Coordinates of C-alpha atoms in Angstrom, one line a residue:
M13 CA 0.0 0.2 -0.3
T14 CA 1.2 3.4 -0.6
K15 CA 0.4 6.9 0.5
I16 CA -2.2 7.8 -2.0
I17 CA -3.8 4.1 -1.3
R18 CA -3.4 5.0 2.1
M19 CA -5.2 8.7 2.1
L20 CA -7.7 7.0 0.1
A21 CA -8.9 4.2 2.7
A22 CA -8.6 6.6 5.8
T23 CA -10.7 9.3 3.9
A24 CA -13.2 7.3 3.2
A25 CA -13.5 5.6 6.4
A26 CA -13.3 8.7 8.6
G27 CA -0.4 17.9 -22.4
L28 CA 1.3 17.5 -25.6
L29 CA 2.2 20.2 -28.0
L30 CA -0.6 23.0 -28.8
A31 CA -1.3 21.9 -32.2
G32 CA -4.9 21.6 -32.9
G33 CA -5.4 22.6 -29.4
Q34 CA -8.8 24.6 -28.4
A35 CA -9.6 26.7 -25.7
T36 CA -12.5 28.5 -23.8
A37 CA -11.8 31.4 -21.2
T38 CA -14.0 32.9 -18.4
A39 CA -15.5 30.7 -15.7
A40 CA -17.8 28.0 -17.4
P41 CA -21.8 28.3 -16.9
A42 CA -21.9 24.8 -14.9
V43 CA -19.4 26.7 -12.5
T44 CA -21.0 29.7 -11.4
A45 CA -24.8 28.0 -11.3
G46 CA -23.6 25.6 -8.7
R47 CA -22.9 28.1 -6.0
A48 CA -24.7 27.9 -2.7
E49 CA -25.5 30.0 0.6
T50 CA -24.8 28.5 4.0
P51 CA -28.2 27.1 5.3
A52 CA -29.7 29.0 8.0
G53 CA -28.1 28.9 11.4
A54 CA -25.1 26.9 10.4
A55 CA -21.3 27.8 10.7
R56 CA -20.0 29.7 7.8
L57 CA -16.7 27.6 6.5
E58 CA -13.6 30.0 5.5
L59 CA -9.9 29.6 4.6
P60 CA -7.0 31.4 6.2
R61 CA -6.5 34.9 4.9
P62 CA -3.1 34.9 3.0
T63 CA -0.1 35.8 3.9
G64 CA 1.0 38.4 1.2
A65 CA 0.6 41.8 0.0
F66 CA -1.4 41.4 -2.9
A67 CA -5.1 40.9 -3.5
V68 CA -6.2 37.9 -5.5
G69 CA -8.3 37.6 -8.7
R70 CA -9.4 34.3 -10.3
D71 CA -10.3 33.0 -13.7
T72 CA -11.5 30.1 -14.4
L73 CA -10.4 28.5 -17.9
H74 CA -11.2 25.3 -19.9
I75 CA -9.0 24.0 -22.6
V76 CA -9.3 21.1 -24.7
D77 CA -6.4 19.3 -26.6
T78 CA -8.1 18.1 -29.5
A79 CA -4.6 16.5 -30.9
R80 CA -4.7 14.3 -27.8
K81 CA -7.4 11.5 -27.0
D82 CA -8.2 11.0 -23.0
P83 CA -6.1 8.4 -21.2
W84 CA -9.1 7.1 -19.4
V85 CA -11.9 7.9 -21.9
P86 CA -10.0 7.3 -25.4
T87 CA -13.3 8.3 -27.5
A88 CA -13.4 12.0 -26.0
D89 CA -10.2 14.9 -26.3
R90 CA -8.4 15.7 -23.0
E91 CA -10.2 18.3 -21.3
L92 CA -8.5 20.4 -18.3
L93 CA -10.4 23.2 -16.4
V94 CA -7.8 25.5 -14.7
S95 CA -8.3 28.0 -12.1
L96 CA -6.2 31.2 -12.4
Y97 CA -5.1 33.2 -9.8
Y98 CA -3.3 36.3 -10.0
P99 CA -2.2 39.8 -8.5
A100 CA -4.9 42.0 -8.7
V101 CA -6.4 45.6 -7.4
R102 CA -7.9 45.2 -4.1
G103 CA -11.4 45.6 -4.3
S104 CA -12.3 45.0 -7.7
G105 CA -14.1 41.8 -8.9
H106 CA -16.6 39.8 -6.9
P107 CA -16.1 36.8 -4.2
A108 CA -15.0 34.0 -6.0
P109 CA -17.1 30.5 -4.5
Y110 CA -15.2 27.6 -3.3
T111 CA -16.8 24.9 -5.8
T112 CA -20.3 24.0 -6.6
V113 CA -22.9 21.9 -4.6
D114 CA -22.6 18.5 -7.0
E115 CA -18.9 18.9 -6.6
A116 CA -18.9 19.2 -2.4
R117 CA -21.8 16.4 -2.9
A118 CA -19.3 14.5 -4.7
L119 CA -16.4 14.9 -2.5
L120 CA -18.1 14.1 0.5
A121 CA -19.6 11.0 -0.5
D122 CA -15.8 9.6 -0.8
R123 CA -14.6 11.2 2.5
G124 CA -17.5 10.5 5.0
E125 CA -16.5 11.8 8.6
L126 CA -16.7 15.8 7.6
G127 CA -20.3 14.9 5.8
R128 CA -21.4 14.1 9.4
Y129 CA -20.4 17.7 10.5
A130 CA -21.2 20.0 6.9
T131 CA -23.3 19.7 4.1
A132 CA -22.6 20.0 0.4
E133 CA -24.3 23.1 0.7
Q134 CA -21.6 24.4 3.8
V135 CA -18.4 23.2 1.9
A136 CA -19.8 25.1 -1.6
A137 CA -20.3 28.1 0.3
V138 CA -17.0 28.4 2.2
R139 CA -15.7 31.9 2.1
T140 CA -12.4 32.2 -0.2
H141 CA -10.0 35.3 -0.6
A142 CA -9.9 35.6 -4.2
R143 CA -12.1 37.6 -6.1
E144 CA -13.7 36.7 -9.9
G145 CA -13.3 39.3 -12.4
A146 CA -10.8 41.4 -10.6
L147 CA -8.6 44.0 -12.4
P148 CA -5.0 42.4 -12.7
R149 CA -2.4 44.5 -10.7
V150 CA 0.2 45.9 -13.5
G151 CA 3.0 48.1 -13.5
G152 CA 5.0 45.8 -11.2
G153 CA 6.6 43.6 -14.2
R154 CA 5.7 39.8 -14.9
Y155 CA 5.4 37.4 -12.3
P156 CA 6.4 33.5 -12.1
L157 CA 4.1 30.8 -13.0
V158 CA 3.3 28.1 -10.2
V159 CA 1.1 25.2 -11.6
L160 CA -1.0 23.4 -8.9
S161 CA -2.1 19.3 -9.3
P162 CA -4.4 18.0 -6.6
G163 CA -4.1 14.7 -5.1
F164 CA -6.1 11.6 -7.0
T165 CA -9.7 11.9 -6.5
L166 CA -9.4 15.1 -5.1
P167 CA -10.8 18.1 -7.2
R168 CA -8.4 21.6 -7.8
S169 CA -10.5 23.2 -5.0
S170 CA -8.4 21.4 -2.4
L171 CA -5.6 23.6 -2.9
T172 CA -7.5 27.0 -2.9
A173 CA -5.7 27.8 0.2
L174 CA -2.2 27.0 -0.8
A175 CA -3.2 28.8 -4.5
E176 CA -4.3 32.1 -2.5
D177 CA -1.5 32.3 -0.6
L178 CA 1.1 32.3 -3.3
T179 CA -0.4 34.7 -5.4
S180 CA -0.7 37.0 -2.5
R181 CA 2.9 36.8 -2.4
G182 CA 3.3 37.6 -6.2
Y183 CA 3.1 34.2 -7.9
V184 CA 0.4 33.3 -10.9
V185 CA -0.9 30.2 -9.9
A186 CA -2.7 27.7 -12.1
A187 CA -4.4 25.1 -10.5
L188 CA -5.7 21.8 -12.2
D189 CA -8.1 19.6 -12.6
H190 CA -7.7 16.8 -14.7
A191 CA -10.6 15.3 -16.8
Y192 CA -12.2 11.7 -15.2
E193 CA -9.8 12.0 -12.0
S194 CA -11.6 13.5 -9.0
D195 CA -14.4 12.4 -7.6
G196 CA -16.8 14.7 -9.6
T197 CA -15.4 17.8 -11.4
V198 CA -18.4 20.1 -13.0
F199 CA -17.3 20.5 -16.7
P200 CA -18.9 23.4 -19.3
G201 CA -22.3 22.2 -20.6
G202 CA -23.0 20.7 -16.7
R203 CA -21.3 17.7 -17.1
L204 CA -20.3 16.1 -13.6
L205 CA -17.1 13.9 -14.7
G206 CA -16.3 11.5 -11.9
C207 CA -13.3 9.3 -11.6
K208 CA -13.1 6.8 -14.9
A209 CA -9.1 6.5 -14.1
C210 CA -10.1 4.9 -10.5
E211 CA -11.6 2.2 -12.3
Q212 CA -8.6 1.5 -14.5
V213 CA -5.8 2.0 -12.3
F214 CA -6.1 0.3 -9.1
P215 CA -7.1 -3.1 -10.6
D216 CA -3.8 -3.6 -12.3
R217 CA -2.0 -0.9 -9.8
S218 CA -0.7 1.3 -13.0
L219 CA -0.8 4.5 -11.1
H220 CA 2.3 5.6 -12.9
R221 CA -0.4 6.3 -15.8
V222 CA -1.7 9.3 -14.0
S223 CA 1.1 11.3 -13.2
E224 CA 2.5 10.4 -17.0
A225 CA -0.9 12.1 -18.2
R226 CA -0.7 15.1 -16.2
A227 CA 2.9 15.5 -17.4
R228 CA 1.6 15.8 -20.8
D229 CA -1.7 18.2 -19.4
V230 CA 1.3 20.4 -18.0
T231 CA 3.3 21.1 -21.5
F232 CA -0.1 21.2 -23.1
L233 CA -1.1 23.7 -20.5
L234 CA 1.9 25.6 -20.9
D235 CA 1.5 26.2 -24.4
R236 CA -1.8 27.4 -24.3
L237 CA -0.9 29.9 -21.4
T238 CA 2.8 31.1 -23.2
G239 CA 2.1 30.3 -27.0
D240 CA 2.0 33.2 -29.5
R241 CA -1.8 33.2 -29.5
P242 CA -2.6 32.7 -25.4
A243 CA -5.9 30.9 -24.1
W244 CA -5.8 33.3 -21.2
R245 CA -6.8 37.0 -21.4
H246 CA -4.2 37.5 -18.6
S247 CA -1.6 35.7 -20.0
R248 CA 0.9 39.0 -20.3
L249 CA 1.3 38.5 -16.5
I250 CA 3.2 35.4 -16.7
D251 CA 6.9 35.7 -16.7
T252 CA 7.6 32.5 -19.1
R253 CA 11.4 32.3 -17.7
R254 CA 10.1 31.5 -14.4
I255 CA 7.9 28.6 -14.0
G256 CA 7.6 25.9 -11.0
M257 CA 5.1 23.5 -10.0
A258 CA 3.6 21.9 -6.8
G259 CA 1.3 19.0 -6.1
H260 CA -0.4 17.3 -3.6
S261 CA 0.1 13.1 -3.3
I262 CA 0.2 11.9 -7.1
G263 CA 0.0 15.7 -8.3
G264 CA 3.4 16.2 -6.5
A265 CA 5.0 13.2 -8.3
S266 CA 3.4 14.9 -11.6
A267 CA 5.6 17.5 -10.7
A268 CA 8.8 15.2 -11.3
A269 CA 7.3 13.8 -14.6
A270 CA 6.3 17.6 -15.6
M271 CA 10.0 18.7 -14.9
A272 CA 11.6 15.7 -16.6
A273 CA 9.6 16.1 -19.7
D274 CA 9.5 19.7 -19.5
P275 CA 12.5 21.8 -19.5
R276 CA 10.2 25.2 -19.0
V277 CA 9.6 23.8 -15.5
A278 CA 12.3 25.0 -13.3
A279 CA 11.5 24.0 -10.0
G280 CA 9.2 21.6 -8.3
V281 CA 7.5 20.4 -4.7
N282 CA 6.1 16.9 -3.8
M283 CA 3.9 17.2 -1.0
D284 CA 3.4 13.9 0.1
G285 CA 2.9 11.6 -2.9
T286 CA 4.6 8.4 -4.1
F287 CA 6.7 8.5 -7.3
F288 CA 4.6 5.6 -9.5
A289 CA 6.3 6.8 -12.3
P290 CA 10.5 6.7 -11.5
L291 CA 12.5 9.9 -12.0
P292 CA 15.0 9.3 -14.9
E293 CA 18.3 8.1 -14.5
A294 CA 19.8 11.5 -16.2
G295 CA 18.1 13.5 -13.3
L296 CA 16.3 16.7 -13.8
G297 CA 19.0 18.8 -15.1
G298 CA 20.0 20.6 -12.4
R299 CA 16.5 21.8 -11.4
P300 CA 15.8 22.0 -7.6
F301 CA 13.0 19.9 -6.1
L302 CA 11.7 19.9 -2.4
L303 CA 10.2 16.8 -1.2
L304 CA 7.6 18.0 1.8
G305 CA 6.7 14.6 3.3
G306 CA 3.7 13.4 6.1
D307 CA 5.0 12.5 9.3
P308 CA 6.4 8.8 9.0
A309 CA 4.9 7.5 12.5
L310 CA 1.5 7.7 11.1
T311 CA 2.4 5.7 8.3
P312 CA 0.8 2.2 9.1
P313 CA 3.5 -0.6 9.5
E314 CA 2.3 -2.6 6.9
V315 CA 3.0 0.3 4.1
E316 CA 6.5 0.3 2.5
D317 CA 7.2 3.0 0.0
T318 CA 10.9 3.5 -1.0
S319 CA 9.8 6.0 -4.0
W320 CA 11.2 8.9 -2.4
A321 CA 14.6 7.3 -1.0
D322 CA 14.7 5.3 -4.8
A323 CA 14.3 8.9 -6.6
W324 CA 16.7 11.0 -3.9
P325 CA 20.2 10.4 -5.7
R326 CA 18.4 11.2 -9.4
M327 CA 17.8 14.6 -7.9
D328 CA 20.6 16.5 -9.3
G329 CA 20.1 20.1 -8.1
W330 CA 19.2 21.7 -4.6
K331 CA 17.3 19.5 -3.2
R332 CA 15.6 18.8 0.8
W333 CA 13.9 15.8 2.3
L334 CA 11.0 17.5 5.1
T335 CA 8.8 15.6 6.8
V336 CA 6.2 17.1 9.1
T337 CA 5.2 15.6 13.0
G338 CA 1.4 15.3 13.4
M339 CA 0.8 16.2 9.6
G340 CA -0.8 12.9 7.8
H341 CA -1.4 12.7 4.2
P342 CA -4.5 14.9 3.8
G343 CA -2.6 17.7 5.7
F344 CA -1.5 19.6 3.0
T345 CA -4.8 20.3 1.4
D346 CA -7.6 22.3 2.6
W347 CA -9.4 19.4 4.4
P348 CA -8.1 20.1 8.1
V349 CA -9.3 23.8 7.8
L350 CA -12.6 22.7 6.7
A351 CA -12.6 20.1 9.3
D352 CA -11.3 22.1 12.3
A353 CA -13.9 24.8 11.4
A354 CA -17.0 22.2 11.0
G355 CA -15.9 20.9 14.7
A356 CA -14.9 17.7 12.7
P357 CA -12.2 15.0 13.9
H358 CA -9.6 14.3 11.6
P359 CA -7.2 11.4 13.2
E360 CA -5.3 11.3 10.3
T361 CA -3.9 14.5 10.6
P362 CA -3.8 15.0 14.3
L363 CA -1.8 18.7 13.6
S364 CA -4.6 21.2 13.7
G365 CA -5.6 22.7 10.2
D366 CA -4.4 26.2 11.0
R367 CA -0.9 24.8 11.3
S368 CA -0.9 22.3 8.8
Q369 CA -1.9 25.1 6.1
R370 CA 0.8 27.9 8.1
I371 CA 3.5 25.3 7.3
T372 CA 2.5 23.7 3.7
R373 CA 2.0 27.8 2.8
A374 CA 5.3 28.7 4.3
Y375 CA 7.8 26.4 2.7
T376 CA 5.8 25.8 -0.3
G377 CA 5.9 29.7 -1.0
D378 CA 9.6 29.6 0.7
F379 CA 10.9 27.3 -2.1
F380 CA 9.2 29.4 -4.6
D381 CA 10.5 32.6 -3.8
R382 CA 14.5 31.1 -3.2
H383 CA 14.2 29.2 -6.7
L384 CA 11.8 31.4 -9.2
K385 CA 12.5 34.7 -7.4
G386 CA 16.0 34.4 -6.1
L387 CA 14.8 36.1 -2.8
P388 CA 16.8 34.1 0.6
A389 CA 14.8 31.7 2.3
P390 CA 16.5 30.5 5.6
R391 CA 13.9 28.6 7.4
L392 CA 14.7 25.9 4.2
D393 CA 18.5 25.9 5.5
G394 CA 17.9 23.8 8.3
P395 CA 15.9 23.4 11.5
T396 CA 14.1 26.4 13.2
A397 CA 12.5 26.9 16.4
A398 CA 9.8 28.6 14.9
D399 CA 8.7 25.1 13.1
P400 CA 9.5 22.7 15.6
E401 CA 7.4 20.1 14.0
V402 CA 9.4 20.3 10.5
V403 CA 12.1 17.9 10.4
F404 CA 15.0 17.5 7.7
Q405 CA 15.5 14.1 6.9
R406 CA 18.0 14.7 4.5
S407 CA 19.5 17.9 2.7

């Protein structure tokens, strides 16, 4: 059993090149139609405020790779739904929704514990700190781009707190939903796409196909964001020379796969993800990589995952291997934050949601500050009394 399989069990119990590609920008009607109000008398769930100086804008982009068939549904072209976060003019735009009711219902159905404490309507109505339709902040130069890929079966919304925080620190962030790889994501036309990939990769344990497909998704995304005819209306905000990627679980493994496949991805972070596809023997071209893992003490005795140790010698640039005491596999997502706000237990992640997110955002943000902006990041140099939970396993 591996990290991703352990996460699924625990929570249930408690691109190719541009040729032929198409894209449609702005929020899809099906996404905006599913907004929900907090039920009367119910607590309003809220994400932590971003720590940076910039206000956060958000767009939704739907792109279709007409030159590539979907790996899980071969009759369909490969589709991505992207939340694009960008530094914005404060006070412009209107509050961005967290997710739709249908997506929240699908998520709760696969993670029963929180469903006893919060409704799908409450989860859909989580207060975010991004604003749709916000004016972009211009005049300060271009911003590095960070691509975020969620864990298997999880939607892109599971990394919203991290996305908003990175944006507030001066990044453009592209959070991806890879079609047919979440419990349920509403694509344009009101299509709720479930996890067709689950039906294929679990029986034969071919999870490497997920990270390999996501690497191709990232190449397609970068082509559509930075090519001669960009798909996004604010693409001019992106500094194409400074691109990084981070992901949770198999999304983190996909960051390494994307770096191996595309030299434009200059730095990567794997948050507690098993490397189902091994890193190339030739390494990552000297590019930096951060392994940010959960607490080894929370791993069941029967779980044996040597993929990080196997990958470590092939990471041929700046690298760190950190673990967080009390942080379980879902701790790098919004899940513990929402569980704490709803009063729900999360025994698989004993560390509080607030502390989990503080650590996730601080170390991921500092990593990209150092390697995409050239800023000092002393907390990455060694243990600090300010973060006693963070253990430097290897550096």
